[in-house]
Amino acid sequence: MMMRRLALCCLLLTLAPTSAWSKWITPGDEVKLDKDEGVAVFRIDSDADLSEIRLDRIGSVFSMPSLKKLSAGKYLRLLKLPAGEYKFDSLRLIALGGMQEYSWEFDDQPNSTFRIEAGKINYVGDVVTRGGLYRRISVRNAALAAMDTVEHDYPGLIKRYPVRYCGDMPDEFYPFLIEQQQKFAKTPAILAASLPKPRLAERDLAEILFRRFEVSGANLDPSGKYLVEYAREGDNQIVRLVNLDRGLTQPLYTGRRPLFDLEWINASRLVLTYWDQSLKSRIVDIESDGRFRVTPIEEEGFVLGVLPGDQGDAVFAAISASGRALTLFPINLSGKLDRKTFKRKNQIHPEVKNAVAWMMDTRGVPRVAWLAADADTTILYFADDGTTHRLEIKTKPDESLTIAGFDSNNRLLAMTNRDREQVELALFDPITGKVGDTVFGRPGTDVLHVVLDRHHAVVGAAFIKAGQLETRFFEEGDRILLARLQAALPELNIRVDPETSAGRRKVFAYGPTNPGSYYILQEATSKLDLASSLAPHLEERPMLSTRRIMAKASDGFEIESFLTRRPGSERIPLLVLPHGGPVGVFDMKNFDPEVQFFAQLGYAVLQVNYRGSGNKGTGAHKDGFGQWGKRIEADVNAAVDHIISLGGIDTDRIAAMGTSYGGYSALMLGVLWPERYKAAVSIAGVSDIPLQFSSGDITRSRELVDTLVKFIGDPRKNLDELTRASPVYRYEEINHPVLLIHDRNDQRVAYEHTRRLEALMKLRGKPVQVITVDDGEHGLVQPATRVSTYPKIAAFLDQALDRSETVASPLGSVSGVRGNGARDEWHLLKAWRAPKGQFNSAQGNALGSRRATF
């Protein structure tokens, strides 16, 4: 018995509690590692207080220590751990003032396992968690930022022990940085240069072009009597109701609560849904005298759809208490809508517990439910015979499948490139998951969206042709109508809504010279009236047109590009704007304030659809796989060659600028052709390709990481190739001025990219300047930030390209331009009451100005 007890004690000592294995390191501690110990570095990045993060040592019976009582914020935690394999187990969140805790499992997320090496500083990663109860957790790589904090809080520690990153994907940056610091230890420190002060004209132009569009959309009621306009005035959301018969405008809703949805029930009744901590819906009845009667719906949610007819029958999607699922109820909007209406006995498909979206057929019957899933899409399909079918829709990284809606025969349609060379509109069998016959397709061109009639049946499809939107309607009458509109509104992309019962249609037209205008077409009289503009402050200010140009790469690949510049033959600077993505994204003839800003300042602005760009079919996408820093940049440079051959370009003043991948491309163009590109501006750009596999929101799932591997390459197999294609590791070849702009909380391309390139370029005294943004966006998104930042970019380019001349913008001064909240009802009434001509395609009337009549 005694021997058994001794054996048991020895076993317990061997499997000692984890607190005896690990030792926390606090600032000021003297750090001494045993021969089998390493330092583990964690950074916590949380928007909420955490009770603990549990760790496990792989192969151990006992759990490893927990990181406990973690407050919200971003900070370090260091501890000594025995060498070995570890994993993150779970995270617990404190909620409701400490009264409740919620737990999330790390499962098999990227970077959730790690290996500690003895005698080294092992950076595990940043544990990032944000959101409400419906939050995600991830482990992300920000090694340089973490080590900077280690050096600050634990001076000298990094000099004593080598640093390594121990996530899933390799990252050799920090050893590379130490090597460069030792190599150039005697290089004097370089103080960061300040950006030149923007000119008044550049600030004025930015205020005109980058301010928030006043109008965000418009909606025509089924009868065609009313137009609803969505607008903003300062921080307020504005919904305006325009009586098209009387030419009168009334404010329907004003407030700071974001509008979620608007659903017309009939010509005098609609439902407004807005977000006020939860979704709140209000029935709005329009009285004959123009006044409104508002009735609240006593349930959180929104109207999913209205049933055919004029009885007020609809389907209401209620939000569950957790906010994670939808439940459906039949309602009559003419009746009383109290809590009794939303009892479980009235629920449609009560067996569905976790639907996050629903789709109705053309008869108003809920037929498709999307279920909550992290990876593959799962749907439930309810057949006409009453049977229910569950289907998991799995797609490959280069494959897409989007359920588009029901046709007039209630057959389900999808936009997909499955078993096809391009995205097409095709029949989809939700029972077997198979894609059937093509309804509409165009060789070498992807279908972008479908066109629905007022009963939600598919009546057409849209795609891009020669850089412009083209819609192919299935009915001859619609095709003739569209041709007449294109003749009346040349050079603009046109979207036509279904005909209302009053014979009116809403027409939306937009293009390089027009951010977007809404017209009302009265087919009976062939009148086309301007009803609303997205940016009325730009209506009388001339924009520059865009020219589509084709070139060829050395291997025969056809390169589409778009050039925007002032007319004339003088030699002017060229600004090259590679788009982001790179795979699947594309440029077209569209209004782009960034393009207009620099073109108005006297630049020729070039946008290039390099290989891998979207809209050209599946094969064209694949052409861009693995081409970072290779053929993609060669395509961009070939397009520049062609533009130069056309004349009018000052070849001594060429710069590159872009966002996301475009920022990466702008940097690499200067690395690959330093004699041509004299400056680079990288906005939220990738500078270290291997880092992209372990940082940013790509770390949410292994599927996303695998997709990135397919698109770029595998750093576990081709690390040398990917580092060779990274500006960070070729920083010594960058000798022209560089401006890096990055949001500190960018979730797509981590701020760490900019920190790394900045650190190395400053180490060697390279001309680099940095603008840091704190909007929590990927790129320059917020209007106020764009207004303040683009003049700085212009000033940087002026200095880098030695442009001392002053270029006057034809847009004029900002004086007289109303602020974000200054538009009144009069402007819309003025547009509506302007004299109208006749819409006649035979006469070939053109849009001679922003406010032309027909």
XYZ file of C-alpha atoms in Angstrom, residues 15-558:
544
model
C 2.127 15.922 -13.858
C 2.483 18.978 -11.660
C -0.111 21.770 -11.761
C 0.583 24.273 -14.456
C 1.197 27.112 -12.021
C 4.427 25.328 -11.038
C 5.485 25.073 -14.684
C 5.135 28.674 -15.698
C 6.259 31.962 -14.243
C 4.807 35.363 -15.045
C 7.288 38.061 -15.977
C 6.467 41.590 -14.906
C 8.341 44.774 -15.799
C 11.392 45.104 -13.579
C 11.832 41.355 -13.049
C 15.253 39.861 -13.654
C 14.711 37.263 -16.376
C 16.733 34.048 -16.132
C 15.745 31.071 -18.244
C 16.421 27.454 -17.371
C 17.850 25.357 -20.177
C 14.411 24.079 -21.200
C 12.552 27.420 -20.846
C 11.573 30.140 -23.263
C 9.844 33.491 -22.947
C 6.288 33.544 -24.357
C 5.043 36.971 -25.458
C 1.299 37.566 -25.801
C -0.493 40.792 -26.657
C -4.130 41.224 -25.694
C -6.303 43.364 -28.001
C -9.866 43.356 -26.688
C -12.773 45.786 -26.601
C -14.190 44.109 -23.470
C -12.975 42.791 -20.120
C -11.980 39.120 -20.228
C -12.094 36.747 -17.291
C -9.504 34.417 -18.806
C -7.818 32.954 -21.859
C -7.138 29.257 -21.350
C -4.059 27.549 -22.778
C -3.250 23.867 -23.125
C 0.055 22.093 -23.487
C -0.376 19.516 -26.224
C 0.130 16.002 -24.827
C -0.232 17.077 -21.199
C -2.946 15.769 -18.890
C -3.197 19.014 -16.980
C -4.209 22.321 -18.486
C -1.612 25.041 -18.759
C -2.068 28.409 -17.060
C -4.849 30.795 -17.825
C -4.318 34.447 -18.630
C -6.742 35.857 -16.083
C -8.474 39.145 -15.277
C -7.646 40.820 -18.559
C -9.009 44.317 -18.946
C -10.109 45.840 -22.232
C -7.331 47.448 -24.266
C -4.073 46.496 -25.977
C -1.154 45.414 -23.790
C 1.521 42.743 -23.228
C 1.654 39.605 -21.121
C 4.950 37.692 -20.717
C 5.611 34.353 -19.047
C 8.254 31.669 -18.962
C 7.135 28.336 -20.390
C 8.862 24.994 -20.884
C 9.758 24.258 -24.487
C 7.017 22.357 -26.277
C 3.811 22.514 -28.291
C 0.876 24.569 -27.030
C -2.548 25.724 -28.145
C -5.176 28.288 -27.235
C -8.198 26.556 -25.777
C -10.930 29.105 -24.996
C -11.711 32.699 -24.126
C -14.173 33.875 -21.522
C -15.820 37.304 -21.647
C -17.264 39.260 -18.732
C -20.687 40.781 -19.494
C -23.597 42.491 -17.757
C -21.404 44.275 -15.240
C -19.691 41.081 -14.178
C -22.938 39.175 -13.643
C -22.532 36.927 -16.696
C -19.705 35.199 -18.577
C -19.663 33.874 -22.141
C -17.163 31.461 -23.622
C -15.751 31.051 -27.140
C -13.584 28.165 -28.341
C -10.515 28.787 -30.491
C -11.109 25.436 -32.203
C -8.715 25.044 -35.138
C -8.223 28.707 -35.996
C -5.008 29.865 -37.687
C -2.191 30.540 -35.198
C -4.138 28.847 -32.395
C -1.266 26.360 -31.914
C 2.308 27.444 -31.233
C 5.710 26.041 -30.322
C 7.907 27.480 -27.586
C 11.672 27.156 -28.120
C 14.059 27.248 -25.174
C 16.393 30.183 -24.790
C 14.371 32.453 -27.082
C 11.727 35.170 -26.980
C 8.734 33.483 -28.607
C 6.168 35.960 -29.888
C 2.890 34.028 -29.893
C 0.702 36.772 -31.398
C -1.989 39.306 -30.610
C -5.195 37.754 -29.265
C -7.828 39.942 -30.919
C -11.498 39.895 -29.947
C -14.098 42.504 -30.850
C -17.875 42.771 -31.232
C -20.871 41.929 -29.095
C -22.064 38.469 -28.210
C -21.769 37.651 -31.906
C -18.003 38.183 -31.857
C -15.006 36.546 -33.470
C -11.650 35.754 -31.958
C -8.355 35.482 -33.791
C -4.610 35.399 -33.192
C -2.734 37.894 -35.356
C 0.870 38.758 -36.049
C 2.109 42.264 -35.167
C 5.683 41.279 -34.279
C 7.367 44.668 -34.721
C 4.763 46.496 -32.637
C 4.937 43.795 -29.959
C 8.727 43.848 -29.781
C 8.753 47.635 -29.586
C 6.553 47.291 -26.493
C 8.803 44.557 -25.068
C 11.821 46.810 -25.538
C 9.989 49.651 -23.783
C 8.628 47.614 -20.865
C 11.553 45.167 -20.519
C 14.693 47.114 -21.550
C 17.571 44.949 -22.752
C 15.595 41.679 -22.899
C 15.648 41.531 -26.708
C 19.440 41.951 -26.713
C 19.844 38.929 -24.451
C 17.635 36.445 -26.305
C 16.857 35.994 -30.022
C 13.295 36.761 -31.137
C 11.136 34.388 -33.159
C 7.523 34.413 -34.313
C 5.797 31.099 -33.628
C 2.533 31.267 -35.585
C 1.428 28.911 -38.367
C 3.092 30.811 -41.202
C 6.772 31.807 -41.303
C 7.779 35.404 -40.612
C 11.479 36.236 -40.750
C 11.124 39.992 -40.481
C 12.419 40.568 -36.972
C 15.658 38.602 -37.453
C 16.033 40.507 -40.744
C 15.520 43.825 -38.938
C 18.150 42.946 -36.300
C 20.549 41.992 -39.078
C 19.985 45.313 -40.857
C 20.371 47.281 -37.625
C 23.699 45.593 -36.938
C 24.824 46.069 -40.530
C 24.089 49.782 -40.503
C 24.711 50.508 -36.835
C 26.931 53.481 -37.657
C 24.415 55.129 -39.985
C 23.262 58.398 -38.356
C 19.606 58.555 -37.389
C 17.390 60.416 -39.844
C 14.639 62.670 -38.590
C 11.324 62.245 -40.395
C 10.727 64.992 -42.928
C 7.549 66.960 -42.651
C 5.012 66.976 -45.442
C 4.779 70.178 -47.478
C 1.775 72.365 -46.801
C -1.097 71.842 -49.274
C -2.140 74.721 -51.484
C -5.468 76.439 -51.024
C -6.650 75.201 -54.434
C -5.941 71.597 -53.429
C -7.841 71.980 -50.164
C -10.787 73.602 -51.925
C -10.899 70.895 -54.568
C -10.814 68.144 -51.927
C -13.712 69.781 -50.085
C -15.739 69.794 -53.298
C -14.999 66.227 -54.426
C -14.600 64.192 -51.247
C -17.394 65.519 -49.070
C -20.129 63.001 -48.349
C -22.737 62.636 -51.063
C -25.928 64.228 -49.856
C -28.273 61.639 -51.388
C -27.642 57.903 -51.022
C -30.608 56.474 -52.908
C -34.178 56.780 -54.113
C -37.188 54.474 -54.170
C -40.319 54.599 -56.330
C -43.580 53.289 -54.913
C -45.449 50.512 -56.795
C -48.043 52.961 -58.121
C -45.465 55.447 -59.361
C -46.977 58.347 -57.445
C -44.261 58.872 -54.842
C -40.481 58.973 -54.900
C -38.644 58.457 -51.621
C -35.212 60.072 -51.412
C -32.627 59.022 -48.806
C -30.307 61.836 -47.768
C -28.022 63.082 -45.020
C -27.811 66.470 -43.371
C -24.887 66.559 -40.983
C -25.340 63.613 -38.611
C -29.023 63.222 -39.474
C -30.598 60.639 -41.738
C -33.276 62.240 -43.892
C -36.074 60.473 -45.749
C -37.949 62.775 -48.138
C -41.234 61.969 -49.821
C -41.798 63.540 -53.238
C -45.321 63.629 -54.670
C -44.594 63.263 -58.390
C -48.096 64.320 -59.434
C -48.019 67.559 -57.440
C -44.284 68.270 -57.436
C -44.181 68.637 -53.648
C -41.557 67.414 -51.182
C -42.092 66.562 -47.512
C -39.687 65.232 -44.869
C -40.837 61.759 -43.906
C -38.196 60.944 -41.313
C -35.350 62.907 -39.723
C -33.055 61.508 -37.063
C -29.675 60.055 -36.216
C -30.932 56.485 -36.157
C -29.658 54.671 -39.286
C -32.362 53.605 -41.713
C -32.340 49.831 -42.250
C -35.155 49.213 -44.726
C -38.151 50.721 -46.477
C -40.901 48.508 -47.870
C -43.857 49.827 -49.856
C -47.140 48.075 -49.101
C -49.285 50.037 -51.550
C -49.516 53.563 -52.957
C -50.376 55.130 -49.595
C -48.680 52.847 -47.081
C -45.084 51.900 -46.365
C -42.984 50.463 -43.534
C -39.856 52.223 -42.304
C -37.326 50.223 -40.287
C -34.450 51.873 -38.460
C -31.808 50.832 -35.975
C -32.269 52.080 -32.421
C -30.269 49.547 -30.354
C -32.509 47.064 -32.153
C -34.569 47.072 -35.345
C -37.741 49.139 -34.937
C -40.429 49.211 -37.643
C -43.133 51.832 -38.157
C -46.124 51.700 -40.515
C -46.541 55.030 -42.299
C -49.941 55.835 -43.816
C -50.023 58.789 -46.204
C -53.288 60.696 -45.894
C -55.001 62.382 -48.843
C -54.009 65.815 -47.521
C -50.347 64.775 -47.386
C -50.157 64.254 -43.630
C -48.743 61.015 -42.153
C -50.129 58.601 -39.607
C -47.460 56.458 -37.922
C -48.181 53.126 -36.202
C -45.430 51.171 -34.426
C -45.031 47.412 -34.869
C -44.574 45.973 -31.389
C -41.907 43.478 -32.346
C -38.257 43.917 -33.247
C -37.624 43.137 -36.897
C -38.554 44.164 -40.432
C -40.976 43.346 -43.250
C -39.410 40.599 -45.338
C -41.853 41.004 -48.198
C -45.375 41.884 -49.246
C -47.756 39.308 -50.659
C -49.306 39.958 -54.096
C -52.543 41.904 -54.008
C -53.602 45.000 -52.137
C -54.815 43.445 -48.883
C -51.868 44.480 -46.700
C -50.703 40.890 -46.145
C -46.964 40.549 -45.548
C -44.292 38.406 -43.919
C -42.489 39.887 -40.924
C -38.963 38.791 -39.941
C -38.608 39.092 -36.171
C -35.198 39.235 -34.524
C -34.481 36.676 -31.801
C -33.517 37.843 -28.319
C -29.856 36.966 -29.002
C -29.943 38.965 -32.234
C -28.583 35.967 -34.133
C -31.625 34.498 -35.886
C -34.832 35.414 -37.707
C -38.305 34.026 -37.122
C -41.138 34.613 -39.591
C -44.734 35.618 -38.925
C -47.682 36.345 -41.242
C -49.088 39.801 -40.599
C -51.726 42.098 -42.014
C -50.513 45.671 -41.976
C -54.066 46.969 -41.959
C -54.840 45.225 -38.696
C -53.640 45.430 -35.122
C -50.002 44.444 -34.693
C -49.515 43.819 -30.994
C -47.629 41.060 -29.179
C -50.431 38.552 -29.806
C -49.627 38.621 -33.519
C -46.156 37.218 -32.871
C -47.001 34.158 -30.810
C -45.193 30.936 -31.618
C -48.393 29.275 -32.876
C -48.502 31.816 -35.688
C -44.876 31.357 -36.731
C -43.998 30.300 -40.273
C -41.596 27.333 -40.277
C -41.152 27.233 -36.479
C -38.815 24.267 -36.910
C -36.089 26.555 -38.307
C -34.056 27.741 -35.318
C -31.012 29.538 -36.713
C -31.926 31.255 -39.970
C -29.973 34.453 -40.652
C -31.727 35.308 -43.943
C -34.796 34.297 -45.959
C -35.940 34.543 -49.584
C -39.531 34.563 -50.802
C -40.758 33.348 -54.167
C -42.830 35.447 -56.582
C -46.057 34.410 -54.796
C -44.838 35.752 -51.461
C -44.050 32.340 -49.947
C -40.839 31.992 -47.868
C -38.921 29.283 -49.697
C -35.208 29.567 -48.867
C -33.540 30.008 -45.483
C -29.824 30.640 -44.930
C -28.502 29.063 -41.750
C -25.711 30.422 -39.557
C -22.410 28.857 -40.593
C -18.808 29.966 -40.315
C -17.453 28.381 -43.472
C -19.709 26.868 -46.103
C -23.156 28.276 -46.814
C -26.032 26.099 -45.624
C -29.593 26.617 -46.865
C -32.972 25.058 -46.286
C -35.251 24.843 -49.310
C -38.982 24.362 -48.897
C -40.437 22.684 -51.967
C -43.981 23.109 -53.271
C -44.875 19.580 -52.154
C -44.191 20.462 -48.514
C -40.856 18.673 -48.219
C -37.810 20.375 -46.738
C -34.314 19.956 -48.155
C -31.031 20.856 -46.467
C -28.110 21.749 -48.710
C -24.542 22.800 -47.995
C -23.216 24.969 -50.822
C -19.466 24.516 -51.010
C -17.381 26.592 -53.384
C -13.724 26.466 -54.342
C -11.486 29.521 -53.823
C -11.883 30.575 -57.468
C -15.564 29.657 -57.664
C -18.653 31.718 -56.894
C -22.319 30.837 -56.508
C -24.918 33.404 -55.458
C -28.631 32.620 -55.307
C -30.235 35.357 -57.394
C -33.979 34.816 -57.016
C -36.935 33.088 -58.628
C -37.986 33.423 -62.236
C -41.608 33.899 -63.327
C -42.098 30.115 -63.103
C -40.781 30.064 -59.524
C -37.602 28.261 -60.530
C -34.573 29.219 -58.472
C -31.740 30.995 -60.292
C -28.097 31.525 -59.365
C -25.199 33.610 -60.618
C -22.262 31.215 -60.808
C -19.137 30.180 -62.676
C -19.396 26.570 -61.516
C -18.566 24.350 -64.522
C -18.404 27.511 -66.629
C -15.742 29.842 -67.976
C -17.476 32.942 -66.581
C -20.206 33.921 -64.120
C -23.576 33.229 -65.750
C -27.215 33.355 -64.722
C -28.362 29.758 -64.557
C -31.045 27.499 -63.138
C -30.142 26.104 -59.737
C -31.525 22.935 -58.164
C -31.641 23.551 -54.397
C -32.379 19.889 -53.737
C -29.301 18.418 -55.427
C -27.145 21.539 -55.449
C -26.535 21.167 -59.179
C -26.394 24.063 -61.602
C -28.610 23.616 -64.648
C -29.071 25.344 -67.976
C -27.782 28.860 -68.556
C -30.492 31.522 -68.635
C -28.087 34.249 -69.682
C -24.353 34.330 -70.248
C -21.779 36.165 -72.311
C -18.460 34.476 -73.239
C -15.505 36.063 -71.470
C -17.671 38.390 -69.346
C -19.122 37.907 -65.873
C -22.753 38.643 -65.073
C -22.708 41.318 -62.366
C -26.306 41.407 -61.183
C -29.834 40.453 -62.153
C -32.780 42.742 -62.851
C -36.059 42.005 -61.044
C -39.565 43.191 -61.865
C -41.991 44.486 -59.229
C -43.032 40.895 -58.453
C -39.364 40.010 -57.877
C -39.139 37.821 -60.961
C -35.859 37.947 -62.910
C -36.321 39.883 -66.175
C -32.729 40.660 -67.159
C -29.043 40.569 -66.341
C -26.242 43.145 -66.396
C -22.571 42.899 -67.335
C -19.701 45.178 -68.385
C -19.019 45.844 -72.060
C -16.133 48.098 -73.165
C -15.886 49.527 -69.677
C -19.570 50.404 -69.296
C -22.575 48.725 -67.714
C -24.861 46.976 -70.174
C -28.170 45.362 -69.289
C -29.655 42.584 -71.378
C -33.431 42.418 -70.886
C -35.256 39.246 -71.814
C -38.271 41.073 -73.291
C -38.009 42.991 -76.584
C -39.965 46.000 -75.313
C -37.513 46.511 -72.442
C -34.544 46.252 -74.796
C -35.972 48.940 -77.088
C -36.636 51.209 -74.113
C -33.059 50.822 -72.838
C -31.640 51.640 -76.291
C -33.621 54.894 -76.332
C -32.366 55.809 -72.868
C -28.763 55.118 -73.884
C -29.181 57.417 -76.885
C -30.552 60.170 -74.630
C -27.933 59.682 -71.879
C -24.737 58.813 -73.789
C -21.537 57.794 -72.020
C -23.496 56.944 -68.863
C -24.225 53.622 -67.187
C -27.991 53.137 -66.949
C -30.133 51.048 -64.617
C -33.878 50.890 -65.242
C -36.416 49.863 -62.613
C -39.650 47.928 -63.377
C -42.651 49.830 -64.659
C -45.130 50.929 -61.989
C -48.907 50.755 -62.310
C -48.911 54.439 -63.314
C -46.539 53.727 -66.211
C -43.562 55.417 -64.553
C -40.058 54.011 -64.190
C -37.105 55.104 -62.102
C -33.912 55.461 -64.131
C -30.499 55.763 -62.506
C -27.644 57.078 -64.673
C -24.010 57.460 -63.654
C -20.558 57.608 -65.177
C -17.119 59.282 -65.014
C -18.632 62.784 -65.197
C -21.725 62.112 -63.068
C -21.799 60.515 -59.580
C -25.402 59.530 -60.211
C -28.764 61.064 -61.092
C -32.283 59.706 -60.695
C -34.765 60.318 -63.496
C -38.459 59.540 -63.736
C -39.516 58.165 -67.105
C -43.181 58.502 -68.110
C -43.503 56.004 -70.947
C -46.897 57.177 -72.149
C -45.575 60.675 -72.901
C -41.901 59.757 -73.443
C -40.888 62.341 -70.838
C -37.723 61.902 -68.819
C -37.509 64.180 -65.780
C -34.531 64.753 -63.511
C -35.777 64.011 -59.995
C -32.718 63.828 -57.760
C -28.912 63.792 -57.790
C -26.525 62.032 -55.423
C -24.274 65.087 -55.312
C -26.265 68.212 -56.224
C -23.290 70.420 -55.311
C -21.456 68.980 -58.345
C -24.224 69.522 -60.891
C -22.886 72.769 -62.344
C -19.217 71.833 -61.996
C -17.661 70.211 -65.091
C -15.983 66.838 -64.659
C -13.364 65.339 -66.966
C -14.299 62.464 -69.247
C -12.568 59.092 -69.256
C -11.151 57.345 -72.307
C -10.852 53.562 -72.639
C -7.536 52.413 -74.106
C -6.359 48.920 -75.037
C -2.741 47.735 -75.020
C -0.944 44.384 -75.215
C 1.499 42.710 -72.867
C 4.614 40.973 -74.182
C 2.811 37.607 -74.033
C -0.228 38.925 -75.933
C -2.491 39.548 -72.930
C -4.906 42.397 -73.716
